[in-house]
């Protein structure tokens, strides 16, 4: 008996399947990439042409790309825990895993082909050229024998990064002659630049991983949503050049190429389209006038903006970068002015006062990180003011506890603090300021009081003082639902 199911074949080679057809195909042999989408989703629409192009390119390799419309196949999407669109999953041999590559056709093709290869490909003279040309970034280990301890190290690295890069291993003396290499050695081959880079560090996992992450970056790239994660994970400082036109981009790529070579591995030079991503300049403490340049340290998020009163050309930038790598530059901090007075019930903190007011204080400090536009922050404000007034107006309470707030959109936040949404509330206990405790309970005055009492170093309990406050203040607090929702960044 033949199973009849519905398949819609588009002009490209993407299959749009219903639940019955999906289950039938996935249970068979083969490699599949599945996009769970919604027709109204903007990101899905942007992905569509790339996905279709990739489907055509992969068809001849026996790799199938599938779409599932989650507005129709709701049960199927619930089965695979689809919570956002598009969600991409790789299916192979009855199991599935998230797709973790960029959403460009060439990247999709490269990622899916890697799923058909072993973690490390054995390289001989016959397949060397084909393998070297099979991916943008190739890492090959040349070993006299497979018993070399470097083999295990190389395999561990390949297992972690197989979806991003291709890894090969050769013990063939004929290959050694062709490449003119003496084993043991590790080479990186970069197709776009038609170069190979020799690894000269210690044969230790951390050093080899750092080499892979830094040297795999383009000599002079472009910072885009799909490339941002690669630059961040490399931990190499990024030299961001904001440009406002294609002509300006080409001009800087040509004139600054020698600097990209000179500072390779120390600073990764990239262009940023200011017409699309100019807002990032403010994150780097730059004014939105173009062109502009700043160095961003990805590991610490320290920022070193180039003086915008100076002309941005190769000579000035060379001096700036030389001073940076020599440790002569001081990072800038975005900060509001220091408050002239602290008349309000809640102490106002800015970046330039964070250390003095929060970290160096002998008090337990409850600090709210907020954004002026955040609706949840606005709802919290009346209750937070009541809390602040409670501690500020009572000497016994206020001598050991401070209620404070900081506008996290107008002030740089210390690197060790992770603010994922607004409001974020943390308690900096007097005896452990380096490890603040995030508050995730109901946003009521009573709950804040209990949190400070239980988690603060001084164990201050303000509940009896709060209960003697006028009932109108307590009523304004009890009207809140106690929501712990956040406005995302």
PDB file of N, CA and C in Angstrom, residues 251-288:
ATOM      1  N   UNK A 251      37.191  52.794  -0.337  1.00  0.00           N
ATOM      2  CA  UNK A 251      38.340  53.665  -0.135  1.00  0.00           C
ATOM      3  C   UNK A 251      39.126  53.265   1.107  1.00  0.00           C
ATOM      4  N   UNK A 252      38.410  53.014   2.210  1.00  0.00           N
ATOM      5  CA  UNK A 252      39.090  52.636   3.449  1.00  0.00           C
ATOM      6  C   UNK A 252      39.687  51.235   3.351  1.00  0.00           C
ATOM      7  N   UNK A 253      38.995  50.316   2.695  1.00  0.00           N
ATOM      8  CA  UNK A 253      39.541  48.963   2.545  1.00  0.00           C
ATOM      9  C   UNK A 253      40.867  48.995   1.788  1.00  0.00           C
ATOM     10  N   UNK A 254      40.961  49.876   0.802  1.00  0.00           N
ATOM     11  CA  UNK A 254      42.198  49.977   0.021  1.00  0.00           C
ATOM     12  C   UNK A 254      43.297  50.692   0.798  1.00  0.00           C
ATOM     13  N   UNK A 255      42.952  51.826   1.409  1.00  0.00           N
ATOM     14  CA  UNK A 255      43.984  52.640   2.064  1.00  0.00           C
ATOM     15  C   UNK A 255      44.459  52.051   3.381  1.00  0.00           C
ATOM     16  N   UNK A 256      43.603  51.272   4.044  1.00  0.00           N
ATOM     17  CA  UNK A 256      43.962  50.738   5.361  1.00  0.00           C
ATOM     18  C   UNK A 256      44.374  49.273   5.326  1.00  0.00           C
ATOM     19  N   UNK A 257      44.430  48.683   4.138  1.00  0.00           N
ATOM     20  CA  UNK A 257      44.821  47.277   4.042  1.00  0.00           C
ATOM     21  C   UNK A 257      46.192  47.009   4.667  1.00  0.00           C
ATOM     22  N   UNK A 258      47.195  47.873   4.451  1.00  0.00           N
ATOM     23  CA  UNK A 258      48.490  47.634   5.118  1.00  0.00           C
ATOM     24  C   UNK A 258      48.381  47.599   6.641  1.00  0.00           C
ATOM     25  N   UNK A 259      47.460  48.396   7.203  1.00  0.00           N
ATOM     26  CA  UNK A 259      47.271  48.373   8.657  1.00  0.00           C
ATOM     27  C   UNK A 259      46.605  47.069   9.089  1.00  0.00           C
ATOM     28  N   UNK A 260      45.694  46.556   8.259  1.00  0.00           N
ATOM     29  CA  UNK A 260      45.053  45.276   8.569  1.00  0.00           C
ATOM     30  C   UNK A 260      46.095  44.169   8.642  1.00  0.00           C
ATOM     31  N   UNK A 261      47.078  44.231   7.749  1.00  0.00           N
ATOM     32  CA  UNK A 261      48.167  43.247   7.760  1.00  0.00           C
ATOM     33  C   UNK A 261      49.061  43.459   8.979  1.00  0.00           C
ATOM     34  N   UNK A 262      49.416  44.705   9.242  1.00  0.00           N
ATOM     35  CA  UNK A 262      50.342  45.037  10.328  1.00  0.00           C
ATOM     36  C   UNK A 262      49.797  44.627  11.692  1.00  0.00           C
ATOM     37  N   UNK A 263      48.498  44.833  11.914  1.00  0.00           N
ATOM     38  CA  UNK A 263      47.931  44.594  13.250  1.00  0.00           C
ATOM     39  C   UNK A 263      47.123  43.295  13.319  1.00  0.00           C
ATOM     40  N   UNK A 264      47.265  42.448  12.320  1.00  0.00           N
ATOM     41  CA  UNK A 264      46.547  41.182  12.309  1.00  0.00           C
ATOM     42  C   UNK A 264      46.852  40.382  13.576  1.00  0.00           C
ATOM     43  N   UNK A 265      45.798  39.843  14.193  1.00  0.00           N
ATOM     44  CA  UNK A 265      45.959  39.083  15.426  1.00  0.00           C
ATOM     45  C   UNK A 265      45.943  39.944  16.666  1.00  0.00           C
ATOM     46  N   UNK A 266      46.126  41.264  16.480  1.00  0.00           N
ATOM     47  CA  UNK A 266      46.082  42.210  17.598  1.00  0.00           C
ATOM     48  C   UNK A 266      44.807  43.048  17.563  1.00  0.00           C
ATOM     49  N   UNK A 267      44.419  43.459  16.354  1.00  0.00           N
ATOM     50  CA  UNK A 267      43.165  44.179  16.134  1.00  0.00           C
ATOM     51  C   UNK A 267      42.602  43.719  14.795  1.00  0.00           C
ATOM     52  N   UNK A 268      41.339  43.305  14.768  1.00  0.00           N
ATOM     53  CA  UNK A 268      40.689  42.911  13.519  1.00  0.00           C
ATOM     54  C   UNK A 268      39.952  44.113  12.944  1.00  0.00           C
ATOM     55  N   UNK A 269      40.402  44.605  11.795  1.00  0.00           N
ATOM     56  CA  UNK A 269      39.751  45.754  11.177  1.00  0.00           C
ATOM     57  C   UNK A 269      38.498  45.317  10.426  1.00  0.00           C
ATOM     58  N   UNK A 270      37.410  46.048  10.647  1.00  0.00           N
ATOM     59  CA  UNK A 270      36.145  45.770   9.962  1.00  0.00           C
ATOM     60  C   UNK A 270      35.483  47.087   9.584  1.00  0.00           C
ATOM     61  N   UNK A 271      34.690  47.043   8.527  1.00  0.00           N
ATOM     62  CA  UNK A 271      33.833  48.183   8.210  1.00  0.00           C
ATOM     63  C   UNK A 271      32.435  47.902   8.746  1.00  0.00           C
ATOM     64  N   UNK A 272      31.718  48.978   9.073  1.00  0.00           N
ATOM     65  CA  UNK A 272      30.330  48.889   9.524  1.00  0.00           C
ATOM     66  C   UNK A 272      29.514  49.883   8.713  1.00  0.00           C
ATOM     67  N   UNK A 273      28.417  49.419   8.144  1.00  0.00           N
ATOM     68  CA  UNK A 273      27.532  50.291   7.371  1.00  0.00           C
ATOM     69  C   UNK A 273      26.785  51.213   8.334  1.00  0.00           C
ATOM     70  N   UNK A 274      27.200  52.477   8.368  1.00  0.00           N
ATOM     71  CA  UNK A 274      26.610  53.425   9.319  1.00  0.00           C
ATOM     72  C   UNK A 274      25.160  53.736   8.998  1.00  0.00           C
ATOM     73  N   UNK A 275      24.740  53.542   7.751  1.00  0.00           N
ATOM     74  CA  UNK A 275      23.345  53.816   7.395  1.00  0.00           C
ATOM     75  C   UNK A 275      22.408  52.769   7.986  1.00  0.00           C
ATOM     76  N   UNK A 276      22.949  51.592   8.308  1.00  0.00           N
ATOM     77  CA  UNK A 276      22.143  50.522   8.900  1.00  0.00           C
ATOM     78  C   UNK A 276      22.423  50.327  10.387  1.00  0.00           C
ATOM     79  N   UNK A 277      23.687  50.449  10.771  1.00  0.00           N
ATOM     80  CA  UNK A 277      24.088  50.108  12.132  1.00  0.00           C
ATOM     81  C   UNK A 277      24.811  51.256  12.826  1.00  0.00           C
ATOM     82  N   UNK A 278      24.457  52.480  12.446  1.00  0.00           N
ATOM     83  CA  UNK A 278      25.099  53.644  13.054  1.00  0.00           C
ATOM     84  C   UNK A 278      24.862  53.755  14.543  1.00  0.00           C
ATOM     85  N   UNK A 279      23.772  53.165  15.029  1.00  0.00           N
ATOM     86  CA  UNK A 279      23.487  53.218  16.456  1.00  0.00           C
ATOM     87  C   UNK A 279      24.566  52.569  17.296  1.00  0.00           C
ATOM     88  N   UNK A 280      25.308  51.629  16.706  1.00  0.00           N
ATOM     89  CA  UNK A 280      26.387  50.964  17.456  1.00  0.00           C
ATOM     90  C   UNK A 280      27.502  51.939  17.805  1.00  0.00           C
ATOM     91  N   UNK A 281      27.601  53.032  17.043  1.00  0.00           N
ATOM     92  CA  UNK A 281      28.636  54.031  17.331  1.00  0.00           C
ATOM     93  C   UNK A 281      28.452  54.612  18.729  1.00  0.00           C
ATOM     94  N   UNK A 282      27.200  54.816  19.129  1.00  0.00           N
ATOM     95  CA  UNK A 282      26.938  55.343  20.471  1.00  0.00           C
ATOM     96  C   UNK A 282      27.406  54.358  21.535  1.00  0.00           C
ATOM     97  N   UNK A 283      27.279  53.062  21.252  1.00  0.00           N
ATOM     98  CA  UNK A 283      27.774  52.058  22.199  1.00  0.00           C
ATOM     99  C   UNK A 283      29.279  52.155  22.383  1.00  0.00           C
ATOM    100  N   UNK A 284      29.965  52.688  21.359  1.00  0.00           N
ATOM    101  CA  UNK A 284      31.421  52.820  21.415  1.00  0.00           C
ATOM    102  C   UNK A 284      31.836  54.234  21.788  1.00  0.00           C
ATOM    103  N   UNK A 285      30.880  55.006  22.284  1.00  0.00           N
ATOM    104  CA  UNK A 285      31.135  56.380  22.738  1.00  0.00           C
ATOM    105  C   UNK A 285      31.602  57.289  21.606  1.00  0.00           C
ATOM    106  N   UNK A 286      31.003  57.091  20.427  1.00  0.00           N
ATOM    107  CA  UNK A 286      31.253  57.935  19.267  1.00  0.00           C
ATOM    108  C   UNK A 286      30.008  58.745  18.944  1.00  0.00           C
ATOM    109  N   UNK A 287      30.207  59.930  18.388  1.00  0.00           N
ATOM    110  CA  UNK A 287      29.094  60.699  17.848  1.00  0.00           C
ATOM    111  C   UNK A 287      28.732  60.120  16.483  1.00  0.00           C
ATOM    112  N   UNK A 288      27.479  60.288  16.092  1.00  0.00           N
ATOM    113  CA  UNK A 288      27.036  59.728  14.819  1.00  0.00           C
ATOM    114  C   UNK A 288      27.375  60.665  13.665  1.00  0.00           C
TER     115      UNK A 288
END
